[in-house]
Amino acid sequence: MLLLISPFPLDERLQHFNLEQCTMYRQAKFSALTKQARQIATIACCTGLLSSWSIAALPLSASSNQIGIHNPMLHAARLNAKVTHLEIHLNQRQAVLYQGNTPIKRYPIGTGREGWKTPLGNFRVMQKKRNPTWINPFTDERITANDPRNPLRGYWIGFWTNGKNWIGFHGTLDASSVGKAASHGCIHMYDSDLRDLFSHVSLGTPVKVLP
């Protein structure tokens, strides 16, 4: 889609201006026209006409006889430009929360130990639960949220499953496990960090697990 704006004719008043005045007048008209172009495109975006597009830097030029916008272009927006996503760096024992390409939070974490390593790859948040019941993966014992033995510590963010078992972010009864490879594959976090992360992610948030 192109947004075309016709160049306007040279104002007759320029005939009475010196070179410096002509230049200042043209620049003022040029600025006004550029602003108008952006306002029109913004209105189109708001009404849904350009809902999947964004305005790039418009190539602008002006001659000594006319000032106009030549070949203005609208480029497809980078749909993930502002998408929140997570990266888990296992060797660094760190989870990084991104807004687009900008890291906005870094959290120390505990990861899966030998034989139970946290799987590498690209995943998405599939579960997000407040005050979850923990099910012991070995005994199937169910421990409710108000039980002090519940290791999830009030929050659960699941991003991997084999159809039976899950891996995700949760708290820990042993805070010293944060910063170590000590879990059965899950990501251990301090309670305050887990609560903060829970408030920033949603179902579908991308999670990338790196070595």
mmCIF file with all atom_site columns, C-alpha atoms in Angstrom:
data_model
loop_
_atom_site.group_PDB
_atom_site.id
_atom_site.type_symbol
_atom_site.label_atom_id
_atom_site.label_alt_id
_atom_site.label_comp_id
_atom_site.label_asym_id
_atom_site.label_entity_id
_atom_site.label_seq_id
_atom_site.pdbx_PDB_ins_code
_atom_site.Cartn_x
_atom_site.Cartn_y
_atom_site.Cartn_z
_atom_site.occupancy
_atom_site.B_iso_or_equiv
_atom_site.pdbx_formal_charge
_atom_site.auth_seq_id
_atom_site.auth_comp_id
_atom_site.auth_asym_id
_atom_site.auth_atom_id
_atom_site.pdbx_PDB_model_num
ATOM 1   C CA . MET A 1 1   ? 0.000  0.000   0.000  1.00 0.00 ? 1   MET A CA 1
ATOM 2   C CA . LEU A 1 2   ? 1.332  3.463   -0.892 1.00 0.00 ? 2   LEU A CA 1
ATOM 3   C CA . LEU A 1 3   ? 0.462  6.763   0.664  1.00 0.00 ? 3   LEU A CA 1
ATOM 4   C CA . LEU A 1 4   ? 0.754  9.395   -2.119 1.00 0.00 ? 4   LEU A CA 1
ATOM 5   C CA . ILE A 1 5   ? 0.742  13.123  -1.580 1.00 0.00 ? 5   ILE A CA 1
ATOM 6   C CA . SER A 1 6   ? 0.867  15.464  -4.575 1.00 0.00 ? 6   SER A CA 1
ATOM 7   C CA . PRO A 1 7   ? 3.534  18.184  -4.482 1.00 0.00 ? 7   PRO A CA 1
ATOM 8   C CA . PHE A 1 8   ? 2.087  21.653  -4.046 1.00 0.00 ? 8   PHE A CA 1
ATOM 9   C CA . PRO A 1 9   ? 2.880  24.495  -6.494 1.00 0.00 ? 9   PRO A CA 1
ATOM 10  C CA . LEU A 1 10  ? 5.350  27.215  -5.713 1.00 0.00 ? 10  LEU A CA 1
ATOM 11  C CA . ASP A 1 11  ? 3.626  29.975  -3.800 1.00 0.00 ? 11  ASP A CA 1
ATOM 12  C CA . GLU A 1 12  ? 3.435  33.255  -5.754 1.00 0.00 ? 12  GLU A CA 1
ATOM 13  C CA . ARG A 1 13  ? 4.756  35.093  -2.702 1.00 0.00 ? 13  ARG A CA 1
ATOM 14  C CA . LEU A 1 14  ? 8.145  33.495  -3.266 1.00 0.00 ? 14  LEU A CA 1
ATOM 15  C CA . GLN A 1 15  ? 8.615  35.813  -6.220 1.00 0.00 ? 15  GLN A CA 1
ATOM 16  C CA . HIS A 1 16  ? 9.115  38.654  -3.735 1.00 0.00 ? 16  HIS A CA 1
ATOM 17  C CA . PHE A 1 17  ? 11.433 36.729  -1.361 1.00 0.00 ? 17  PHE A CA 1
ATOM 18  C CA . ASN A 1 18  ? 15.212 36.649  -1.435 1.00 0.00 ? 18  ASN A CA 1
ATOM 19  C CA . LEU A 1 19  ? 17.028 33.293  -1.562 1.00 0.00 ? 19  LEU A CA 1
ATOM 20  C CA . GLU A 1 20  ? 17.237 32.865  2.206  1.00 0.00 ? 20  GLU A CA 1
ATOM 21  C CA . GLN A 1 21  ? 13.536 33.687  2.684  1.00 0.00 ? 21  GLN A CA 1
ATOM 22  C CA . CYS A 1 22  ? 12.582 31.288  -0.103 1.00 0.00 ? 22  CYS A CA 1
ATOM 23  C CA . THR A 1 23  ? 14.564 28.502  1.554  1.00 0.00 ? 23  THR A CA 1
ATOM 24  C CA . MET A 1 24  ? 12.971 29.121  4.968  1.00 0.00 ? 24  MET A CA 1
ATOM 25  C CA . TYR A 1 25  ? 9.492  29.227  3.418  1.00 0.00 ? 25  TYR A CA 1
ATOM 26  C CA . ARG A 1 26  ? 10.012 25.977  1.530  1.00 0.00 ? 26  ARG A CA 1
ATOM 27  C CA . GLN A 1 27  ? 11.330 24.260  4.650  1.00 0.00 ? 27  GLN A CA 1
ATOM 28  C CA . ALA A 1 28  ? 8.278  25.358  6.627  1.00 0.00 ? 28  ALA A CA 1
ATOM 29  C CA . LYS A 1 29  ? 5.910  24.065  3.938  1.00 0.00 ? 29  LYS A CA 1
ATOM 30  C CA . PHE A 1 30  ? 7.920  20.846  3.689  1.00 0.00 ? 30  PHE A CA 1
ATOM 31  C CA . SER A 1 31  ? 7.669  20.269  7.455  1.00 0.00 ? 31  SER A CA 1
ATOM 32  C CA . ALA A 1 32  ? 3.925  20.896  7.415  1.00 0.00 ? 32  ALA A CA 1
ATOM 33  C CA . LEU A 1 33  ? 3.396  18.447  4.563  1.00 0.00 ? 33  LEU A CA 1
ATOM 34  C CA . THR A 1 34  ? 5.498  15.768  6.264  1.00 0.00 ? 34  THR A CA 1
ATOM 35  C CA . LYS A 1 35  ? 3.462  16.187  9.460  1.00 0.00 ? 35  LYS A CA 1
ATOM 36  C CA . GLN A 1 36  ? 0.240  15.903  7.470  1.00 0.00 ? 36  GLN A CA 1
ATOM 37  C CA . ALA A 1 37  ? 1.455  12.676  5.846  1.00 0.00 ? 37  ALA A CA 1
ATOM 38  C CA . ARG A 1 38  ? 2.184  11.106  9.196  1.00 0.00 ? 38  ARG A CA 1
ATOM 39  C CA . GLN A 1 39  ? -1.161 12.231  10.639 1.00 0.00 ? 39  GLN A CA 1
ATOM 40  C CA . ILE A 1 40  ? -3.029 10.667  7.707  1.00 0.00 ? 40  ILE A CA 1
ATOM 41  C CA . ALA A 1 41  ? -1.167 7.395   8.126  1.00 0.00 ? 41  ALA A CA 1
ATOM 42  C CA . THR A 1 42  ? -1.792 7.427   11.879 1.00 0.00 ? 42  THR A CA 1
ATOM 43  C CA . ILE A 1 43  ? -5.526 7.904   11.362 1.00 0.00 ? 43  ILE A CA 1
ATOM 44  C CA . ALA A 1 44  ? -5.503 5.023   8.881  1.00 0.00 ? 44  ALA A CA 1
ATOM 45  C CA . CYS A 1 45  ? -3.778 2.821   11.461 1.00 0.00 ? 45  CYS A CA 1
ATOM 46  C CA . CYS A 1 46  ? -6.306 3.742   14.153 1.00 0.00 ? 46  CYS A CA 1
ATOM 47  C CA . THR A 1 47  ? -9.213 2.863   11.876 1.00 0.00 ? 47  THR A CA 1
ATOM 48  C CA . GLY A 1 48  ? -7.681 -0.490  10.991 1.00 0.00 ? 48  GLY A CA 1
ATOM 49  C CA . LEU A 1 49  ? -6.726 0.376   7.419  1.00 0.00 ? 49  LEU A CA 1
ATOM 50  C CA . LEU A 1 50  ? -3.068 -0.141  8.160  1.00 0.00 ? 50  LEU A CA 1
ATOM 51  C CA . SER A 1 51  ? -3.374 -2.410  11.161 1.00 0.00 ? 51  SER A CA 1
ATOM 52  C CA . SER A 1 52  ? -0.439 -4.629  10.182 1.00 0.00 ? 52  SER A CA 1
ATOM 53  C CA . TRP A 1 53  ? 1.829  -1.870  8.887  1.00 0.00 ? 53  TRP A CA 1
ATOM 54  C CA . SER A 1 54  ? 4.051  0.780   10.372 1.00 0.00 ? 54  SER A CA 1
ATOM 55  C CA . ILE A 1 55  ? 5.434  3.959   8.934  1.00 0.00 ? 55  ILE A CA 1
ATOM 56  C CA . ALA A 1 56  ? 9.117  3.725   8.137  1.00 0.00 ? 56  ALA A CA 1
ATOM 57  C CA . ALA A 1 57  ? 11.362 6.705   7.642  1.00 0.00 ? 57  ALA A CA 1
ATOM 58  C CA . LEU A 1 58  ? 9.840  8.313   4.589  1.00 0.00 ? 58  LEU A CA 1
ATOM 59  C CA . PRO A 1 59  ? 12.297 9.077   1.799  1.00 0.00 ? 59  PRO A CA 1
ATOM 60  C CA . LEU A 1 60  ? 11.860 12.803  1.241  1.00 0.00 ? 60  LEU A CA 1
ATOM 61  C CA . SER A 1 61  ? 13.358 15.153  -1.302 1.00 0.00 ? 61  SER A CA 1
ATOM 62  C CA . ALA A 1 62  ? 12.802 18.661  -2.566 1.00 0.00 ? 62  ALA A CA 1
ATOM 63  C CA . SER A 1 63  ? 13.806 20.483  -5.717 1.00 0.00 ? 63  SER A CA 1
ATOM 64  C CA . SER A 1 64  ? 14.322 24.221  -6.237 1.00 0.00 ? 64  SER A CA 1
ATOM 65  C CA . ASN A 1 65  ? 10.899 24.415  -7.895 1.00 0.00 ? 65  ASN A CA 1
ATOM 66  C CA . GLN A 1 66  ? 8.768  22.199  -5.681 1.00 0.00 ? 66  GLN A CA 1
ATOM 67  C CA . ILE A 1 67  ? 8.751  20.443  -2.360 1.00 0.00 ? 67  ILE A CA 1
ATOM 68  C CA . GLY A 1 68  ? 7.057  17.087  -2.031 1.00 0.00 ? 68  GLY A CA 1
ATOM 69  C CA . ILE A 1 69  ? 7.215  13.518  -0.794 1.00 0.00 ? 69  ILE A CA 1
ATOM 70  C CA . HIS A 1 70  ? 8.536  11.089  -3.359 1.00 0.00 ? 70  HIS A CA 1
ATOM 71  C CA . ASN A 1 71  ? 8.023  7.344   -3.108 1.00 0.00 ? 71  ASN A CA 1
ATOM 72  C CA . PRO A 1 72  ? 6.811  7.201   0.493  1.00 0.00 ? 72  PRO A CA 1
ATOM 73  C CA . MET A 1 73  ? 6.787  3.575   1.641  1.00 0.00 ? 73  MET A CA 1
ATOM 74  C CA . LEU A 1 74  ? 5.057  1.626   4.360  1.00 0.00 ? 74  LEU A CA 1
ATOM 75  C CA . HIS A 1 75  ? 7.001  -1.362  5.615  1.00 0.00 ? 75  HIS A CA 1
ATOM 76  C CA . ALA A 1 76  ? 5.516  -4.418  7.303  1.00 0.00 ? 76  ALA A CA 1
ATOM 77  C CA . ALA A 1 77  ? 5.839  -4.061  11.047 1.00 0.00 ? 77  ALA A CA 1
ATOM 78  C CA . ARG A 1 78  ? 8.041  -6.484  12.867 1.00 0.00 ? 78  ARG A CA 1
ATOM 79  C CA . LEU A 1 79  ? 5.315  -8.309  14.694 1.00 0.00 ? 79  LEU A CA 1
ATOM 80  C CA . ASN A 1 80  ? 7.695  -9.327  17.465 1.00 0.00 ? 80  ASN A CA 1
ATOM 81  C CA . ALA A 1 81  ? 9.179  -5.844  17.903 1.00 0.00 ? 81  ALA A CA 1
ATOM 82  C CA . LYS A 1 82  ? 7.483  -5.408  21.279 1.00 0.00 ? 82  LYS A CA 1
ATOM 83  C CA . VAL A 1 83  ? 6.717  -9.001  22.158 1.00 0.00 ? 83  VAL A CA 1
ATOM 84  C CA . THR A 1 84  ? 7.642  -10.114 25.662 1.00 0.00 ? 84  THR A CA 1
ATOM 85  C CA . HIS A 1 85  ? 9.770  -13.253 25.662 1.00 0.00 ? 85  HIS A CA 1
ATOM 86  C CA . LEU A 1 86  ? 12.099 -15.180 27.920 1.00 0.00 ? 86  LEU A CA 1
ATOM 87  C CA . GLU A 1 87  ? 15.549 -16.625 27.491 1.00 0.00 ? 87  GLU A CA 1
ATOM 88  C CA . ILE A 1 88  ? 16.921 -19.201 29.931 1.00 0.00 ? 88  ILE A CA 1
ATOM 89  C CA . HIS A 1 89  ? 20.709 -19.447 29.988 1.00 0.00 ? 89  HIS A CA 1
ATOM 90  C CA . LEU A 1 90  ? 21.454 -22.721 31.740 1.00 0.00 ? 90  LEU A CA 1
ATOM 91  C CA . ASN A 1 91  ? 25.215 -22.338 32.119 1.00 0.00 ? 91  ASN A CA 1
ATOM 92  C CA . GLN A 1 92  ? 24.819 -18.821 33.471 1.00 0.00 ? 92  GLN A CA 1
ATOM 93  C CA . ARG A 1 93  ? 21.952 -19.872 35.758 1.00 0.00 ? 93  ARG A CA 1
ATOM 94  C CA . GLN A 1 94  ? 20.010 -16.873 34.588 1.00 0.00 ? 94  GLN A CA 1
ATOM 95  C CA . ALA A 1 95  ? 16.611 -16.112 33.048 1.00 0.00 ? 95  ALA A CA 1
ATOM 96  C CA . VAL A 1 96  ? 16.295 -12.921 31.022 1.00 0.00 ? 96  VAL A CA 1
ATOM 97  C CA . LEU A 1 97  ? 12.980 -11.221 30.317 1.00 0.00 ? 97  LEU A CA 1
ATOM 98  C CA . TYR A 1 98  ? 12.902 -9.262  27.051 1.00 0.00 ? 98  TYR A CA 1
ATOM 99  C CA . GLN A 1 99  ? 10.586 -6.619  25.672 1.00 0.00 ? 99  GLN A CA 1
ATOM 100 C CA . GLY A 1 100 ? 11.299 -6.871  21.957 1.00 0.00 ? 100 GLY A CA 1
ATOM 101 C CA . ASN A 1 101 ? 15.093 -6.909  21.722 1.00 0.00 ? 101 ASN A CA 1
ATOM 102 C CA . THR A 1 102 ? 15.585 -5.101  25.019 1.00 0.00 ? 102 THR A CA 1
ATOM 103 C CA . PRO A 1 103 ? 16.358 -7.075  28.203 1.00 0.00 ? 103 PRO A CA 1
ATOM 104 C CA . ILE A 1 104 ? 14.286 -5.592  31.016 1.00 0.00 ? 104 ILE A CA 1
ATOM 105 C CA . LYS A 1 105 ? 14.740 -8.124  33.843 1.00 0.00 ? 105 LYS A CA 1
ATOM 106 C CA . ARG A 1 106 ? 17.381 -10.670 34.823 1.00 0.00 ? 106 ARG A CA 1
ATOM 107 C CA . TYR A 1 107 ? 16.686 -13.386 37.386 1.00 0.00 ? 107 TYR A CA 1
ATOM 108 C CA . PRO A 1 108 ? 19.039 -15.888 39.040 1.00 0.00 ? 108 PRO A CA 1
ATOM 109 C CA . ILE A 1 109 ? 17.721 -19.422 38.655 1.00 0.00 ? 109 ILE A CA 1
ATOM 110 C CA . GLY A 1 110 ? 18.352 -23.036 39.539 1.00 0.00 ? 110 GLY A CA 1
ATOM 111 C CA . THR A 1 111 ? 18.272 -25.599 36.711 1.00 0.00 ? 111 THR A CA 1
ATOM 112 C CA . GLY A 1 112 ? 18.005 -29.339 36.118 1.00 0.00 ? 112 GLY A CA 1
ATOM 113 C CA . ARG A 1 113 ? 20.771 -31.490 37.523 1.00 0.00 ? 113 ARG A CA 1
ATOM 114 C CA . GLU A 1 114 ? 22.679 -34.250 35.743 1.00 0.00 ? 114 GLU A CA 1
ATOM 115 C CA . GLY A 1 115 ? 20.255 -36.866 34.484 1.00 0.00 ? 115 GLY A CA 1
ATOM 116 C CA . TRP A 1 116 ? 17.401 -34.368 34.770 1.00 0.00 ? 116 TRP A CA 1
ATOM 117 C CA . LYS A 1 117 ? 18.714 -31.522 32.639 1.00 0.00 ? 117 LYS A CA 1
ATOM 118 C CA . THR A 1 118 ? 16.325 -28.796 31.568 1.00 0.00 ? 118 THR A CA 1
ATOM 119 C CA . PRO A 1 119 ? 15.525 -29.405 27.873 1.00 0.00 ? 119 PRO A CA 1
ATOM 120 C CA . LEU A 1 120 ? 16.937 -27.011 25.286 1.00 0.00 ? 120 LEU A CA 1
ATOM 121 C CA . GLY A 1 121 ? 14.770 -25.471 22.581 1.00 0.00 ? 121 GLY A CA 1
ATOM 122 C CA . ASN A 1 122 ? 11.988 -23.028 21.833 1.00 0.00 ? 122 ASN A CA 1
ATOM 123 C CA . PHE A 1 123 ? 8.810  -23.303 23.881 1.00 0.00 ? 123 PHE A CA 1
ATOM 124 C CA . ARG A 1 124 ? 5.874  -21.212 25.058 1.00 0.00 ? 124 ARG A CA 1
ATOM 125 C CA . VAL A 1 125 ? 4.181  -20.666 28.386 1.00 0.00 ? 125 VAL A CA 1
ATOM 126 C CA . MET A 1 126 ? 1.380  -23.251 28.424 1.00 0.00 ? 126 MET A CA 1
ATOM 127 C CA . GLN A 1 127 ? 0.342  -23.085 32.068 1.00 0.00 ? 127 GLN A CA 1
ATOM 128 C CA . LYS A 1 128 ? 0.174  -20.205 34.497 1.00 0.00 ? 128 LYS A CA 1
ATOM 129 C CA . LYS A 1 129 ? -1.277 -20.988 37.905 1.00 0.00 ? 129 LYS A CA 1
ATOM 130 C CA . ARG A 1 130 ? -1.621 -19.152 41.198 1.00 0.00 ? 130 ARG A CA 1
ATOM 131 C CA . ASN A 1 131 ? -1.556 -21.259 44.387 1.00 0.00 ? 131 ASN A CA 1
ATOM 132 C CA . PRO A 1 132 ? -1.149 -24.556 42.511 1.00 0.00 ? 132 PRO A CA 1
ATOM 133 C CA . THR A 1 133 ? -1.279 -28.028 44.019 1.00 0.00 ? 133 THR A CA 1
ATOM 134 C CA . TRP A 1 134 ? 2.014  -29.905 43.620 1.00 0.00 ? 134 TRP A CA 1
ATOM 135 C CA . ILE A 1 135 ? 1.930  -33.536 42.537 1.00 0.00 ? 135 ILE A CA 1
ATOM 136 C CA . ASN A 1 136 ? 5.012  -35.528 43.469 1.00 0.00 ? 136 ASN A CA 1
ATOM 137 C CA . PRO A 1 137 ? 6.250  -37.019 40.145 1.00 0.00 ? 137 PRO A CA 1
ATOM 138 C CA . PHE A 1 138 ? 7.497  -40.160 41.899 1.00 0.00 ? 138 PHE A CA 1
ATOM 139 C CA . THR A 1 139 ? 4.708  -40.939 44.371 1.00 0.00 ? 139 THR A CA 1
ATOM 140 C CA . ASP A 1 140 ? 1.768  -39.005 42.869 1.00 0.00 ? 140 ASP A CA 1
ATOM 141 C CA . GLU A 1 141 ? 1.196  -37.494 46.327 1.00 0.00 ? 141 GLU A CA 1
ATOM 142 C CA . ARG A 1 142 ? -0.789 -34.265 46.056 1.00 0.00 ? 142 ARG A CA 1
ATOM 143 C CA . ILE A 1 143 ? 0.344  -31.362 48.227 1.00 0.00 ? 143 ILE A CA 1
ATOM 144 C CA . THR A 1 144 ? -2.033 -28.410 48.348 1.00 0.00 ? 144 THR A CA 1
ATOM 145 C CA . ALA A 1 145 ? -1.025 -24.775 48.055 1.00 0.00 ? 145 ALA A CA 1
ATOM 146 C CA . ASN A 1 146 ? -1.462 -24.011 51.770 1.00 0.00 ? 146 ASN A CA 1
ATOM 147 C CA . ASP A 1 147 ? 0.778  -26.930 52.778 1.00 0.00 ? 147 ASP A CA 1
ATOM 148 C CA . PRO A 1 148 ? 4.227  -25.673 53.859 1.00 0.00 ? 148 PRO A CA 1
ATOM 149 C CA . ARG A 1 149 ? 5.751  -28.679 52.076 1.00 0.00 ? 149 ARG A CA 1
ATOM 150 C CA . ASN A 1 150 ? 4.535  -27.414 48.692 1.00 0.00 ? 150 ASN A CA 1
ATOM 151 C CA . PRO A 1 151 ? 7.724  -26.519 46.766 1.00 0.00 ? 151 PRO A CA 1
ATOM 152 C CA . LEU A 1 152 ? 5.955  -24.417 44.136 1.00 0.00 ? 152 LEU A CA 1
ATOM 153 C CA . ARG A 1 153 ? 5.684  -21.549 46.600 1.00 0.00 ? 153 ARG A CA 1
ATOM 154 C CA . GLY A 1 154 ? 2.469  -20.048 45.274 1.00 0.00 ? 154 GLY A CA 1
ATOM 155 C CA . TYR A 1 155 ? 3.207  -19.714 41.555 1.00 0.00 ? 155 TYR A CA 1
ATOM 156 C CA . TRP A 1 156 ? 3.704  -22.011 38.571 1.00 0.00 ? 156 TRP A CA 1
ATOM 157 C CA . ILE A 1 157 ? 4.670  -21.154 34.973 1.00 0.00 ? 157 ILE A CA 1
ATOM 158 C CA . GLY A 1 158 ? 4.788  -24.296 32.841 1.00 0.00 ? 158 GLY A CA 1
ATOM 159 C CA . PHE A 1 159 ? 6.448  -24.317 29.403 1.00 0.00 ? 159 PHE A CA 1
ATOM 160 C CA . TRP A 1 160 ? 7.301  -27.980 28.607 1.00 0.00 ? 160 TRP A CA 1
ATOM 161 C CA . THR A 1 161 ? 5.438  -31.276 28.873 1.00 0.00 ? 161 THR A CA 1
ATOM 162 C CA . ASN A 1 162 ? 5.676  -34.805 27.548 1.00 0.00 ? 162 ASN A CA 1
ATOM 163 C CA . GLY A 1 163 ? 1.963  -35.260 28.114 1.00 0.00 ? 163 GLY A CA 1
ATOM 164 C CA . LYS A 1 164 ? 2.394  -36.409 31.700 1.00 0.00 ? 164 LYS A CA 1
ATOM 165 C CA . ASN A 1 165 ? 5.221  -34.558 33.398 1.00 0.00 ? 165 ASN A CA 1
ATOM 166 C CA . TRP A 1 166 ? 5.807  -30.817 33.261 1.00 0.00 ? 166 TRP A CA 1
ATOM 167 C CA . ILE A 1 167 ? 8.751  -28.456 33.435 1.00 0.00 ? 167 ILE A CA 1
ATOM 168 C CA . GLY A 1 168 ? 8.384  -24.817 34.371 1.00 0.00 ? 168 GLY A CA 1
ATOM 169 C CA . PHE A 1 169 ? 9.269  -21.992 36.720 1.00 0.00 ? 169 PHE A CA 1
ATOM 170 C CA . HIS A 1 170 ? 8.450  -22.332 40.397 1.00 0.00 ? 170 HIS A CA 1
ATOM 171 C CA . GLY A 1 171 ? 9.754  -21.537 43.826 1.00 0.00 ? 171 GLY A CA 1
ATOM 172 C CA . THR A 1 172 ? 11.763 -23.824 46.055 1.00 0.00 ? 172 THR A CA 1
ATOM 173 C CA . LEU A 1 173 ? 11.849 -24.871 49.690 1.00 0.00 ? 173 LEU A CA 1
ATOM 174 C CA . ASP A 1 174 ? 15.639 -24.710 49.508 1.00 0.00 ? 174 ASP A CA 1
ATOM 175 C CA . ALA A 1 175 ? 16.685 -21.207 48.414 1.00 0.00 ? 175 ALA A CA 1
ATOM 176 C CA . SER A 1 176 ? 20.301 -22.376 48.147 1.00 0.00 ? 176 SER A CA 1
ATOM 177 C CA . SER A 1 177 ? 19.326 -24.388 45.042 1.00 0.00 ? 177 SER A CA 1
ATOM 178 C CA . VAL A 1 178 ? 18.986 -21.113 43.106 1.00 0.00 ? 178 VAL A CA 1
ATOM 179 C CA . GLY A 1 179 ? 22.231 -20.677 41.199 1.00 0.00 ? 179 GLY A CA 1
ATOM 180 C CA . LYS A 1 180 ? 22.844 -24.426 41.014 1.00 0.00 ? 180 LYS A CA 1
ATOM 181 C CA . ALA A 1 181 ? 21.918 -27.375 38.805 1.00 0.00 ? 181 ALA A CA 1
ATOM 182 C CA . ALA A 1 182 ? 19.812 -29.053 41.454 1.00 0.00 ? 182 ALA A CA 1
ATOM 183 C CA . SER A 1 183 ? 16.253 -29.602 40.169 1.00 0.00 ? 183 SER A CA 1
ATOM 184 C CA . HIS A 1 184 ? 14.484 -32.374 38.272 1.00 0.00 ? 184 HIS A CA 1
ATOM 185 C CA . GLY A 1 185 ? 14.430 -30.164 35.174 1.00 0.00 ? 185 GLY A CA 1
ATOM 186 C CA . CYS A 1 186 ? 12.391 -27.248 36.458 1.00 0.00 ? 186 CYS A CA 1
ATOM 187 C CA . ILE A 1 187 ? 13.572 -23.681 36.921 1.00 0.00 ? 187 ILE A CA 1
ATOM 188 C CA . HIS A 1 188 ? 13.901 -22.744 40.583 1.00 0.00 ? 188 HIS A CA 1
ATOM 189 C CA . MET A 1 189 ? 13.503 -19.085 41.525 1.00 0.00 ? 189 MET A CA 1
ATOM 190 C CA . TYR A 1 190 ? 13.458 -16.939 44.626 1.00 0.00 ? 190 TYR A CA 1
ATOM 191 C CA . ASP A 1 191 ? 9.907  -16.222 45.746 1.00 0.00 ? 191 ASP A CA 1
ATOM 192 C CA . SER A 1 192 ? 10.048 -12.480 45.022 1.00 0.00 ? 192 SER A CA 1
ATOM 193 C CA . ASP A 1 193 ? 11.540 -13.041 41.550 1.00 0.00 ? 193 ASP A CA 1
ATOM 194 C CA . LEU A 1 194 ? 8.964  -15.696 40.732 1.00 0.00 ? 194 LEU A CA 1
ATOM 195 C CA . ARG A 1 195 ? 6.134  -13.409 41.762 1.00 0.00 ? 195 ARG A CA 1
ATOM 196 C CA . ASP A 1 196 ? 7.572  -10.630 39.598 1.00 0.00 ? 196 ASP A CA 1
ATOM 197 C CA . LEU A 1 197 ? 8.037  -12.898 36.570 1.00 0.00 ? 197 LEU A CA 1
ATOM 198 C CA . PHE A 1 198 ? 4.490  -14.213 36.973 1.00 0.00 ? 198 PHE A CA 1
ATOM 199 C CA . SER A 1 199 ? 3.178  -10.665 36.550 1.00 0.00 ? 199 SER A CA 1
ATOM 200 C CA . HIS A 1 200 ? 5.097  -10.131 33.298 1.00 0.00 ? 200 HIS A CA 1
ATOM 201 C CA . VAL A 1 201 ? 4.304  -13.269 31.282 1.00 0.00 ? 201 VAL A CA 1
ATOM 202 C CA . SER A 1 202 ? 1.125  -14.639 29.758 1.00 0.00 ? 202 SER A CA 1
ATOM 203 C CA . LEU A 1 203 ? -0.027 -17.855 28.135 1.00 0.00 ? 203 LEU A CA 1
ATOM 204 C CA . GLY A 1 204 ? 1.824  -18.039 24.844 1.00 0.00 ? 204 GLY A CA 1
ATOM 205 C CA . THR A 1 205 ? 4.867  -16.046 25.948 1.00 0.00 ? 205 THR A CA 1
ATOM 206 C CA . PRO A 1 206 ? 7.880  -17.496 24.053 1.00 0.00 ? 206 PRO A CA 1
ATOM 207 C CA . VAL A 1 207 ? 10.509 -19.255 26.165 1.00 0.00 ? 207 VAL A CA 1
ATOM 208 C CA . LYS A 1 208 ? 13.908 -20.077 24.669 1.00 0.00 ? 208 LYS A CA 1
ATOM 209 C CA . VAL A 1 209 ? 16.198 -22.410 26.599 1.00 0.00 ? 209 VAL A CA 1
ATOM 210 C CA . LEU A 1 210 ? 19.895 -22.040 25.728 1.00 0.00 ? 210 LEU A CA 1
ATOM 211 C CA . PRO A 1 211 ? 22.944 -23.970 26.979 1.00 0.00 ? 211 PRO A CA 1
#
